[in-house]
PDB file of C-alpha atoms in Angstrom:
ATOM      1  CA  MET A   1       6.172 115.992 -23.022  1.00 47.00           C
ATOM      2  CA  GLU A   2       8.153 113.942 -20.531  1.00 55.00           C
ATOM      3  CA  LYS A   3      11.385 115.814 -19.179  1.00 60.00           C
ATOM      4  CA  LEU A   4      14.762 114.047 -19.184  1.00 58.00           C
ATOM      5  CA  TRP A   5      17.130 115.117 -16.546  1.00 62.00           C
ATOM      6  CA  PHE A   6      20.773 114.572 -17.041  1.00 61.00           C
ATOM      7  CA  GLY A   7      23.859 115.130 -14.622  1.00 64.00           C
ATOM      8  CA  ASN A   8      27.793 115.322 -15.158  1.00 64.00           C
ATOM      9  CA  LEU A   9      27.651 116.732 -18.670  1.00 65.00           C
ATOM     10  CA  HIS A  10      30.759 118.625 -18.205  1.00 67.00           C
ATOM     11  CA  GLY A  11      32.863 118.398 -21.606  1.00 66.00           C
ATOM     12  CA  VAL A  12      29.917 116.926 -23.407  1.00 66.00           C
ATOM     13  CA  GLU A  13      29.400 118.771 -26.693  1.00 62.00           C
ATOM     14  CA  PHE A  14      26.476 116.778 -28.328  1.00 67.00           C
ATOM     15  CA  ILE A  15      23.707 114.615 -27.084  1.00 68.00           C
ATOM     16  CA  LEU A  16      21.343 112.666 -29.198  1.00 66.00           C
ATOM     17  CA  ILE A  17      17.822 112.038 -27.694  1.00 64.00           C
ATOM     18  CA  PRO A  18      15.624 109.654 -29.744  1.00 65.00           C
ATOM     19  CA  THR A  19      12.286 111.163 -30.623  1.00 63.00           C
ATOM     20  CA  PHE A  20      10.383 108.051 -29.728  1.00 64.00           C
ATOM     21  CA  TYR A  21      11.740 107.293 -26.287  1.00 64.00           C
ATOM     22  CA  ILE A  22      10.050 104.429 -24.093  1.00 72.00           C
ATOM     23  CA  SER A  23      10.985 104.267 -20.407  1.00 76.00           C
ATOM     24  CA  LYS A  24      11.770 100.992 -18.695  1.00 77.00           C
ATOM     25  CA  GLU A  25       8.400 101.407 -16.787  1.00 81.00           C
ATOM     26  CA  GLN A  26       6.599 102.056 -20.035  1.00 81.00           C
ATOM     27  CA  GLN A  27       7.936  98.839 -21.556  1.00 80.00           C
ATOM     28  CA  GLU A  28       6.644  96.872 -18.708  1.00 81.00           C
ATOM     29  CA  ILE A  29       3.240  98.313 -18.932  1.00 83.00           C
ATOM     30  CA  ARG A  30       3.097  97.629 -22.626  1.00 87.00           C
ATOM     31  CA  LYS A  31       4.300  93.970 -22.074  1.00 88.00           C
ATOM     32  CA  GLU A  32       1.640  93.530 -19.323  1.00 90.00           C
ATOM     33  CA  LYS A  33      -1.044  94.532 -21.608  1.00 91.00           C
ATOM     34  CA  MET A  34      -0.027  91.756 -24.046  1.00 94.00           C
ATOM     35  CA  LEU A  35      -0.763  89.161 -21.436  1.00 95.00           C
ATOM     36  CA  PRO A  36      -3.983  87.599 -20.319  1.00 96.00           C
ATOM     37  CA  SER A  37      -5.737  89.059 -17.428  1.00 96.00           C
ATOM     38  CA  LYS A  38      -5.488  87.632 -13.893  1.00 95.00           C
ATOM     39  CA  GLU A  39      -9.160  86.713 -13.957  1.00 96.00           C
ATOM     40  CA  TYR A  40     -10.638  84.144 -16.206  1.00 97.00           C
ATOM     41  CA  PHE A  41     -12.186  85.475 -19.436  1.00 96.00           C
ATOM     42  CA  PRO A  42     -14.242  83.096 -21.890  1.00 90.00           C
ATOM     43  CA  ASP A  43     -12.159  83.921 -24.795  1.00 95.00           C
ATOM     44  CA  PHE A  44      -9.081  82.714 -23.163  1.00 98.00           C
ATOM     45  CA  HIS A  45      -9.676  79.166 -24.633  1.00 98.00           C
ATOM     46  CA  ALA A  46     -10.273  78.290 -28.100  1.00 97.00           C
ATOM     47  CA  SER A  47     -13.356  75.858 -28.883  1.00 97.00           C
ATOM     48  CA  LYS A  48     -11.048  73.107 -29.978  1.00 97.00           C
ATOM     49  CA  TYR A  49      -7.488  71.744 -29.216  1.00 98.00           C
ATOM     50  CA  LEU A  50      -5.419  68.826 -30.488  1.00 98.00           C
ATOM     51  CA  VAL A  51      -3.649  66.829 -27.957  1.00 98.00           C
ATOM     52  CA  SER A  52      -0.598  64.541 -27.947  1.00 97.00           C
ATOM     53  CA  GLU A  53       0.581  62.723 -24.940  1.00 97.00           C
ATOM     54  CA  ILE A  54       3.626  60.579 -24.689  1.00 97.00           C
ATOM     55  CA  PHE A  55       4.728  58.472 -21.571  1.00 96.00           C
ATOM     56  CA  GLU A  56       8.206  57.182 -21.499  1.00 94.00           C
ATOM     57  CA  GLU A  57       9.474  54.848 -18.637  1.00 90.00           C
ATOM     58  CA  SER A  58      12.665  52.875 -18.091  1.00 82.00           C
ATOM     59  CA  TYR A  59      12.790  49.448 -19.750  1.00 80.00           C
ATOM     60  CA  LYS A  60       9.320  49.835 -21.248  1.00 85.00           C
ATOM     61  CA  GLU A  61       7.908  50.948 -24.836  1.00 88.00           C
ATOM     62  CA  SER A  62       6.724  54.522 -25.014  1.00 91.00           C
ATOM     63  CA  LEU A  63       3.039  55.058 -25.172  1.00 93.00           C
ATOM     64  CA  ASN A  64       1.813  57.819 -27.543  1.00 95.00           C
ATOM     65  CA  PHE A  65      -1.866  58.932 -27.216  1.00 95.00           C
ATOM     66  CA  ASN A  66      -3.657  61.371 -29.471  1.00 96.00           C
ATOM     67  CA  TYR A  67      -7.132  62.978 -29.059  1.00 97.00           C
ATOM     68  CA  SER A  68      -9.038  66.279 -29.156  1.00 97.00           C
ATOM     69  CA  VAL A  69     -10.624  68.420 -26.566  1.00 97.00           C
ATOM     70  CA  ASN A  70     -13.679  70.497 -27.460  1.00 97.00           C
ATOM     71  CA  LEU A  71     -14.594  73.352 -25.129  1.00 97.00           C
ATOM     72  CA  ASN A  72     -17.765  75.264 -24.748  1.00 97.00           C
ATOM     73  CA  ILE A  73     -17.306  77.998 -22.189  1.00 97.00           C
ATOM     74  CA  GLN A  74     -20.568  79.519 -20.754  1.00 94.00           C
ATOM     75  CA  ASN A  75     -21.019  82.511 -18.485  1.00 92.00           C
ATOM     76  CA  SER A  76     -23.978  81.541 -16.005  1.00 90.00           C
ATOM     77  CA  LYS A  77     -25.338  82.968 -12.765  1.00 90.00           C
ATOM     78  CA  ASP A  78     -23.009  80.336 -11.130  1.00 87.00           C
ATOM     79  CA  GLY A  79     -19.978  81.759 -12.963  1.00 93.00           C
ATOM     80  CA  PHE A  80     -17.940  80.497 -15.862  1.00 96.00           C
ATOM     81  CA  ILE A  81     -18.794  76.780 -16.898  1.00 97.00           C
ATOM     82  CA  ALA A  82     -16.413  74.910 -19.037  1.00 97.00           C
ATOM     83  CA  GLU A  83     -18.358  72.128 -20.929  1.00 97.00           C
ATOM     84  CA  THR A  84     -15.642  69.474 -22.256  1.00 97.00           C
ATOM     85  CA  VAL A  85     -15.820  66.640 -24.782  1.00 97.00           C
ATOM     86  CA  VAL A  86     -12.743  64.522 -25.240  1.00 96.00           C
ATOM     87  CA  GLU A  87     -12.938  62.382 -28.427  1.00 94.00           C
ATOM     88  CA  ASN A  88     -10.953  60.824 -31.538  1.00 94.00           C
ATOM     89  CA  PHE A  89      -8.649  58.630 -29.197  1.00 91.00           C
ATOM     90  CA  THR A  90      -5.708  56.774 -30.686  1.00 93.00           C
ATOM     91  CA  LYS A  91      -3.097  55.016 -29.123  1.00 90.00           C
ATOM     92  CA  ASN A  92       0.361  54.630 -30.952  1.00 89.00           C
ATOM     93  CA  GLY A  93      -1.451  55.767 -34.056  1.00 86.00           C
ATOM     94  CA  ALA A  94      -4.083  53.169 -33.985  1.00 84.00           C
ATOM     95  CA  VAL A  95      -7.678  53.141 -32.633  1.00 82.00           C
ATOM     96  CA  HIS A  96      -8.021  51.064 -29.407  1.00 69.00           C
ATOM     97  CA  ASP A  97      -9.030  47.654 -30.386  1.00 69.00           C
ATOM     98  CA  ASP A  98      -8.822  45.685 -26.993  1.00 73.00           C
ATOM     99  CA  LYS A  99     -12.056  45.067 -25.105  1.00 78.00           C
ATOM    100  CA  VAL A 100     -11.073  46.731 -21.869  1.00 81.00           C
ATOM    101  CA  SER A 101      -9.908  49.959 -23.466  1.00 85.00           C
ATOM    102  CA  SER A 102     -12.883  50.133 -25.742  1.00 90.00           C
ATOM    103  CA  LEU A 103     -15.151  49.685 -22.802  1.00 92.00           C
ATOM    104  CA  SER A 104     -13.561  52.186 -20.883  1.00 92.00           C
ATOM    105  CA  LEU A 105     -13.763  54.764 -23.755  1.00 92.00           C
ATOM    106  CA  ALA A 106     -17.435  53.743 -24.403  1.00 94.00           C
ATOM    107  CA  CYS A 107     -18.308  54.580 -20.717  1.00 95.00           C
ATOM    108  CA  MET A 108     -16.775  57.963 -20.800  1.00 95.00           C
ATOM    109  CA  ASN A 109     -18.368  58.628 -24.070  1.00 94.00           C
ATOM    110  CA  LYS A 110     -21.739  58.010 -22.286  1.00 95.00           C
ATOM    111  CA  ILE A 111     -21.320  60.773 -19.982  1.00 96.00           C
ATOM    112  CA  TYR A 112     -20.095  63.522 -22.238  1.00 96.00           C
ATOM    113  CA  PRO A 113     -20.081  66.536 -22.185  1.00 96.00           C
ATOM    114  CA  ILE A 114     -18.720  67.030 -18.606  1.00 97.00           C
ATOM    115  CA  SER A 115     -19.254  70.531 -17.073  1.00 97.00           C
ATOM    116  CA  TYR A 116     -16.824  71.982 -14.499  1.00 97.00           C
ATOM    117  CA  LYS A 117     -17.190  75.219 -12.455  1.00 97.00           C
ATOM    118  CA  LEU A 118     -14.057  77.478 -13.031  1.00 97.00           C
ATOM    119  CA  SER A 119     -12.554  79.706 -10.268  1.00 96.00           C
ATOM    120  CA  GLN A 120     -12.024  83.195 -10.592  1.00 95.00           C
ATOM    121  CA  ASN A 121      -8.798  82.765 -12.045  1.00 96.00           C
ATOM    122  CA  GLY A 122      -9.490  80.023 -14.303  1.00 96.00           C
ATOM    123  CA  ARG A 123      -8.756  76.706 -12.396  1.00 96.00           C
ATOM    124  CA  LEU A 124     -11.087  73.810 -12.242  1.00 96.00           C
ATOM    125  CA  GLU A 125     -13.149  74.296  -9.176  1.00 96.00           C
ATOM    126  CA  SER A 126     -15.652  71.535  -9.061  1.00 96.00           C
ATOM    127  CA  CYS A 127     -17.966  69.346 -11.283  1.00 96.00           C
ATOM    128  CA  PHE A 128     -20.796  71.311 -12.313  1.00 96.00           C
ATOM    129  CA  HIS A 129     -24.355  69.449 -11.959  1.00 94.00           C
ATOM    130  CA  HIS A 130     -22.546  66.185 -11.066  1.00 96.00           C
ATOM    131  CA  HIS A 131     -25.772  64.211 -10.634  1.00 95.00           C
ATOM    132  CA  ASN A 132     -26.661  64.758 -14.204  1.00 95.00           C
ATOM    133  CA  LEU A 133     -23.669  62.586 -15.032  1.00 96.00           C
ATOM    134  CA  VAL A 134     -24.892  59.912 -12.951  1.00 96.00           C
ATOM    135  CA  GLU A 135     -28.307  59.954 -14.261  1.00 96.00           C
ATOM    136  CA  GLN A 136     -27.339  60.062 -17.755  1.00 95.00           C
ATOM    137  CA  PHE A 137     -24.958  57.037 -17.437  1.00 95.00           C
ATOM    138  CA  SER A 138     -27.936  55.064 -15.821  1.00 95.00           C
ATOM    139  CA  LYS A 139     -30.134  55.829 -18.830  1.00 95.00           C
ATOM    140  CA  LYS A 140     -27.446  54.873 -21.381  1.00 94.00           C
ATOM    141  CA  ARG A 141     -26.226  51.881 -19.572  1.00 94.00           C
ATOM    142  CA  PRO A 142     -28.522  49.325 -21.292  1.00 94.00           C
ATOM    143  CA  GLU A 143     -26.833  50.396 -24.715  1.00 92.00           C
ATOM    144  CA  LEU A 144     -23.516  49.534 -23.151  1.00 92.00           C
ATOM    145  CA  GLU A 145     -24.804  46.113 -21.883  1.00 91.00           C
ATOM    146  CA  ASP A 146     -26.275  45.204 -25.247  1.00 91.00           C
ATOM    147  CA  PHE A 147     -23.023  45.588 -26.861  1.00 90.00           C
ATOM    148  CA  PHE A 148     -20.446  44.439 -24.195  1.00 90.00           C
ATOM    149  CA  ILE A 149     -21.608  41.390 -22.614  1.00 90.00           C
ATOM    150  CA  GLY A 150     -20.187  38.949 -20.144  1.00 90.00           C
ATOM    151  CA  ASP A 151     -19.259  38.978 -16.442  1.00 91.00           C
ATOM    152  CA  ILE A 152     -16.094  40.855 -17.084  1.00 91.00           C
ATOM    153  CA  SER A 153     -17.850  43.707 -19.052  1.00 93.00           C
ATOM    154  CA  LYS A 154     -20.601  43.771 -16.261  1.00 93.00           C
ATOM    155  CA  SER A 155     -17.954  43.981 -13.543  1.00 94.00           C
ATOM    156  CA  TYR A 156     -16.072  46.856 -15.209  1.00 94.00           C
ATOM    157  CA  ILE A 157     -19.388  48.834 -15.735  1.00 95.00           C
ATOM    158  CA  ASP A 158     -20.418  48.473 -12.004  1.00 95.00           C
ATOM    159  CA  PHE A 159     -16.996  49.488 -11.029  1.00 95.00           C
ATOM    160  CA  PHE A 160     -17.366  52.547 -13.431  1.00 95.00           C
ATOM    161  CA  VAL A 161     -20.746  53.554 -11.696  1.00 96.00           C
ATOM    162  CA  GLU A 162     -19.152  53.206  -8.292  1.00 96.00           C
ATOM    163  CA  LYS A 163     -16.475  55.562  -9.161  1.00 96.00           C
ATOM    164  CA  LEU A 164     -18.574  57.891 -11.025  1.00 96.00           C
ATOM    165  CA  SER A 165     -21.057  58.137  -8.206  1.00 96.00           C
ATOM    166  CA  ASP A 166     -18.458  59.422  -5.718  1.00 96.00           C
ATOM    167  CA  GLU A 167     -18.437  63.104  -6.776  1.00 96.00           C
ATOM    168  CA  ASN A 168     -15.105  63.774  -4.884  1.00 95.00           C
ATOM    169  CA  TYR A 169     -13.366  61.063  -6.317  1.00 95.00           C
ATOM    170  CA  PHE A 170     -14.476  61.472  -9.887  1.00 96.00           C
ATOM    171  CA  PHE A 171     -13.411  65.333  -9.938  1.00 96.00           C
ATOM    172  CA  ARG A 172     -10.224  64.486  -8.412  1.00 95.00           C
ATOM    173  CA  GLN A 173      -9.346  61.905 -11.139  1.00 94.00           C
ATOM    174  CA  MET A 174     -10.258  64.447 -13.891  1.00 94.00           C
ATOM    175  CA  GLN A 175      -8.752  67.608 -12.317  1.00 93.00           C
ATOM    176  CA  SER A 176      -5.385  65.840 -11.541  1.00 94.00           C
ATOM    177  CA  GLY A 177      -4.380  64.786 -15.004  1.00 95.00           C
ATOM    178  CA  LEU A 178      -1.741  66.780 -16.777  1.00 96.00           C
ATOM    179  CA  LEU A 179      -4.249  67.937 -19.487  1.00 97.00           C
ATOM    180  CA  TYR A 180      -6.701  69.705 -17.207  1.00 97.00           C
ATOM    181  CA  GLN A 181      -3.805  71.044 -15.010  1.00 96.00           C
ATOM    182  CA  THR A 182      -2.041  72.696 -17.712  1.00 97.00           C
ATOM    183  CA  LEU A 183      -5.251  73.653 -20.002  1.00 97.00           C
ATOM    184  CA  PHE A 184      -7.032  75.192 -17.071  1.00 97.00           C
ATOM    185  CA  ILE A 185      -4.089  77.266 -15.736  1.00 95.00           C
ATOM    186  CA  ASN A 186      -4.130  79.582 -12.972  1.00 96.00           C
ATOM    187  CA  LEU A 187      -4.103  82.734 -14.874  1.00 97.00           C
ATOM    188  CA  GLU A 188      -2.086  84.629 -12.261  1.00 96.00           C
ATOM    189  CA  TRP A 189       0.979  82.369 -13.362  1.00 97.00           C
ATOM    190  CA  PHE A 190       1.247  84.904 -16.252  1.00 97.00           C
ATOM    191  CA  HIS A 191       1.884  87.779 -13.937  1.00 95.00           C
ATOM    192  CA  LYS A 192       4.406  86.183 -11.385  1.00 95.00           C
ATOM    193  CA  LYS A 193       7.441  88.041 -10.781  1.00 92.00           C
ATOM    194  CA  ALA A 194       8.872  86.087  -7.864  1.00 96.00           C
ATOM    195  CA  ASP A 195       9.168  82.273  -7.076  1.00 97.00           C
ATOM    196  CA  TRP A 196       6.174  80.716  -5.481  1.00 97.00           C
ATOM    197  CA  ARG A 197       5.110  77.391  -4.094  1.00 97.00           C
ATOM    198  CA  GLU A 198       2.267  75.277  -5.263  1.00 96.00           C
ATOM    199  CA  ARG A 199       0.927  71.738  -5.342  1.00 97.00           C
ATOM    200  CA  PHE A 200       0.918  69.714  -8.557  1.00 97.00           C
ATOM    201  CA  PHE A 201      -0.343  66.189  -9.354  1.00 97.00           C
ATOM    202  CA  ILE A 202       2.646  64.388 -11.188  1.00 97.00           C
ATOM    203  CA  TYR A 203       1.400  60.805 -11.202  1.00 95.00           C
ATOM    204  CA  SER A 204      -1.743  59.200 -11.797  1.00 90.00           C
ATOM    205  CA  ASN A 205      -3.988  58.113  -8.715  1.00 90.00           C
ATOM    206  CA  SER A 206      -1.370  59.653  -6.317  1.00 94.00           C
ATOM    207  CA  PHE A 207      -1.440  62.923  -4.308  1.00 94.00           C
ATOM    208  CA  PRO A 208      -0.327  66.310  -5.153  1.00 96.00           C
ATOM    209  CA  LEU A 209       3.268  67.362  -4.037  1.00 97.00           C
ATOM    210  CA  GLU A 210       4.460  70.826  -3.409  1.00 97.00           C
ATOM    211  CA  PHE A 211       6.830  72.561  -6.052  1.00 98.00           C
ATOM    212  CA  SER A 212       8.872  75.619  -6.218  1.00 98.00           C
ATOM    213  CA  PHE A 213       8.049  77.598  -9.509  1.00 98.00           C
ATOM    214  CA  ASN A 214       9.307  80.505 -11.311  1.00 97.00           C
ATOM    215  CA  ALA A 215       8.211  81.990 -14.694  1.00 97.00           C
ATOM    216  CA  GLU A 216       9.997  83.821 -17.506  1.00 96.00           C
ATOM    217  CA  GLN A 217       8.605  85.414 -20.577  1.00 96.00           C
ATOM    218  CA  ASN A 218       9.539  86.162 -24.316  1.00 95.00           C
ATOM    219  CA  PHE A 219       7.795  88.712 -26.247  1.00 95.00           C
ATOM    220  CA  ASP A 220      10.201  88.414 -29.302  1.00 95.00           C
ATOM    221  CA  ASP A 221       7.662  86.692 -31.459  1.00 96.00           C
ATOM    222  CA  SER A 222       5.432  89.084 -33.575  1.00 95.00           C
ATOM    223  CA  TYR A 223       2.106  87.393 -32.698  1.00 96.00           C
ATOM    224  CA  PHE A 224       2.600  85.160 -29.380  1.00 97.00           C
ATOM    225  CA  VAL A 225       3.997  85.674 -25.902  1.00 97.00           C
ATOM    226  CA  GLU A 226       5.981  82.870 -24.746  1.00 98.00           C
ATOM    227  CA  THR A 227       5.596  82.134 -20.862  1.00 98.00           C
ATOM    228  CA  LYS A 228       8.022  79.400 -19.553  1.00 98.00           C
ATOM    229  CA  ILE A 229       6.953  77.797 -16.160  1.00 98.00           C
ATOM    230  CA  PHE A 230       9.704  75.732 -14.305  1.00 98.00           C
ATOM    231  CA  GLY A 231       9.047  73.757 -11.130  1.00 98.00           C
ATOM    232  CA  THR A 232      11.326  71.582  -8.993  1.00 98.00           C
ATOM    233  CA  LEU A 233      10.007  69.251  -6.290  1.00 98.00           C
ATOM    234  CA  SER A 234      10.321  71.146  -2.804  1.00 97.00           C
ATOM    235  CA  GLU A 235       9.260  68.081  -0.451  1.00 94.00           C
ATOM    236  CA  LYS A 236      10.394  64.865   0.416  1.00 93.00           C
ATOM    237  CA  CYS A 237       8.422  61.921  -1.248  1.00 94.00           C
ATOM    238  CA  SER A 238       9.634  58.446  -1.863  1.00 94.00           C
ATOM    239  CA  LEU A 239       8.951  56.394  -5.010  1.00 94.00           C
ATOM    240  CA  ARG A 240       6.877  54.036  -2.964  1.00 92.00           C
ATOM    241  CA  GLU A 241       4.796  56.797  -1.501  1.00 94.00           C
ATOM    242  CA  LEU A 242       4.088  58.068  -4.962  1.00 94.00           C
ATOM    243  CA  LEU A 243       3.159  54.852  -6.310  1.00 93.00           C
ATOM    244  CA  LYS A 244       0.900  53.968  -3.473  1.00 92.00           C
ATOM    245  CA  GLY A 245      -0.637  57.358  -3.353  1.00 92.00           C
ATOM    246  CA  ILE A 246      -0.072  57.799   0.460  1.00 90.00           C
ATOM    247  CA  PRO A 247       2.415  59.051   2.863  1.00 87.00           C
ATOM    248  CA  ILE A 248       4.192  56.113   4.647  1.00 88.00           C
ATOM    249  CA  GLU A 249       5.220  56.592   8.286  1.00 85.00           C
ATOM    250  CA  ASP A 250       8.970  56.214   8.820  1.00 82.00           C
ATOM    251  CA  GLU A 251       9.836  56.068   5.286  1.00 82.00           C
ATOM    252  CA  ASP A 252      13.346  55.562   4.198  1.00 79.00           C
ATOM    253  CA  PHE A 253      13.969  58.837   2.359  1.00 76.00           C
ATOM    254  CA  GLU A 254      17.134  57.710   0.812  1.00 78.00           C
ATOM    255  CA  GLU A 255      14.479  56.204  -1.765  1.00 84.00           C
ATOM    256  CA  ASN A 256      13.371  59.923  -2.424  1.00 93.00           C
ATOM    257  CA  ILE A 257      12.450  60.828  -5.968  1.00 96.00           C
ATOM    258  CA  HIS A 258      13.411  64.133  -7.674  1.00 97.00           C
ATOM    259  CA  ALA A 259      10.848  65.728 -10.044  1.00 98.00           C
ATOM    260  CA  GLU A 260      10.601  68.663 -12.306  1.00 98.00           C
ATOM    261  CA  ILE A 261       7.883  70.396 -14.325  1.00 98.00           C
ATOM    262  CA  HIS A 262       8.312  72.414 -17.542  1.00 98.00           C
ATOM    263  CA  ILE A 263       5.374  74.092 -19.134  1.00 98.00           C
ATOM    264  CA  GLU A 264       5.448  76.697 -22.143  1.00 98.00           C
ATOM    265  CA  TYR A 265       2.411  78.677 -22.872  1.00 98.00           C
ATOM    266  CA  PHE A 266       1.924  80.560 -26.077  1.00 98.00           C
ATOM    267  CA  THR A 267      -0.768  83.276 -25.984  1.00 98.00           C
ATOM    268  CA  ASN A 268      -1.865  85.505 -28.459  1.00 97.00           C
ATOM    269  CA  LYS A 269      -0.639  89.276 -28.028  1.00 97.00           C
ATOM    270  CA  THR A 270      -3.811  90.813 -29.271  1.00 96.00           C
ATOM    271  CA  THR A 271      -6.700  88.367 -28.264  1.00 97.00           C
ATOM    272  CA  LYS A 272      -4.847  87.082 -25.254  1.00 97.00           C
ATOM    273  CA  GLN A 273      -6.169  83.590 -26.445  1.00 98.00           C
ATOM    274  CA  LEU A 274      -4.364  80.376 -25.358  1.00 98.00           C
ATOM    275  CA  HIS A 275      -2.823  79.017 -28.681  1.00 98.00           C
ATOM    276  CA  GLU A 276      -0.373  76.325 -27.623  1.00 98.00           C
ATOM    277  CA  VAL A 277       0.956  74.440 -24.780  1.00 98.00           C
ATOM    278  CA  LYS A 278       4.117  72.319 -24.266  1.00 98.00           C
ATOM    279  CA  SER A 279       4.571  70.543 -21.134  1.00 98.00           C
ATOM    280  CA  SER A 280       6.579  67.738 -19.404  1.00 98.00           C
ATOM    281  CA  VAL A 281       6.811  66.017 -15.981  1.00 98.00           C
ATOM    282  CA  SER A 282      10.089  64.310 -15.303  1.00 98.00           C
ATOM    283  CA  ILE A 283      10.604  61.849 -12.332  1.00 97.00           C
ATOM    284  CA  TRP A 284      13.907  60.348 -11.319  1.00 96.00           C
ATOM    285  CA  HIS A 285      14.603  57.818  -8.738  1.00 94.00           C
ATOM    286  CA  GLN A 286      18.005  56.940  -7.623  1.00 90.00           C
ATOM    287  CA  ASN A 287      19.510  59.285 -10.561  1.00 89.00           C
ATOM    288  CA  GLU A 288      17.685  57.280 -13.263  1.00 93.00           C
ATOM    289  CA  LEU A 289      14.672  58.502 -15.066  1.00 94.00           C
ATOM    290  CA  PHE A 290      11.493  56.660 -13.782  1.00 95.00           C
ATOM    291  CA  GLN A 291       9.068  58.219 -16.019  1.00 96.00           C
ATOM    292  CA  LYS A 292       8.635  61.208 -18.405  1.00 97.00           C
ATOM    293  CA  HIS A 293       5.164  62.537 -19.344  1.00 97.00           C
ATOM    294  CA  ARG A 294       5.026  64.966 -22.007  1.00 98.00           C
ATOM    295  CA  LEU A 295       2.022  66.755 -23.346  1.00 98.00           C
ATOM    296  CA  HIS A 296       1.520  69.067 -26.518  1.00 98.00           C
ATOM    297  CA  LEU A 297      -1.663  70.837 -27.028  1.00 97.00           C
ATOM    298  CA  THR A 298      -2.268  73.200 -30.000  1.00 97.00           C
ATOM    299  CA  GLN A 299      -5.250  74.598 -31.893  1.00 94.00           C
ATOM    300  CA  ASN A 300      -4.122  73.318 -35.118  1.00 74.00           C
TER     301      ASN A 300
END
């Protein structure tokens, strides 16, 4: 039985000591046990998630994309491999009906499933057997060309093959999206006690920027732990640099952007599995919202 030590009890006639006493240290240990481990484990991810993405820009109509992500996590001699299939795309509630969008989706469908090697803490580390994707598309290309005919379609397919064949480019494009940055989280984030700095992609076809992050958690729900991640841009970047995707020498930093990242993770207290993610990336320029990208991912 633990001993409780008291001092300065002069004049005290009665002390009530709860029979079920939990120290602050014990409370922290209990909370820690409700969180996912720092190292990746295959049950962290469910086999399927439903995703909704919304893009908002000043003076433009919002775009809403819905789709599903199927995951098959395998433990191989090379480590954990995440096999992914993205399907059931809709845009603003309707199936893509324009030729370019249909062709783009058709090209991607020909190379699924796409496999990635995961790092020890759960991040995407590299494409797994990238050459298989190139070979697979080469075999299925005639099926596309039978359906999508004409010079424009041929030019797009040639462009797709060129980018697919560049392993570094292809992996960077897949890795840098908000979906995979939040779905394949660094599991150490769940255990951060102090602020930290890390690079994050916030705009398509651009470069990652350094953010200052902090985390807080809520254990009040009976079934889920809520982990909130908040990040603010900690380096200088102009809007022109962000759009071009390259640093510009002697850039006018009065044109700097301000950016914030908000991510909420809901993990099961018992299984430690990821149940839901709510995230947003907001970019301001000259005190005006340039773009807000929201993503909601859930098991159901």
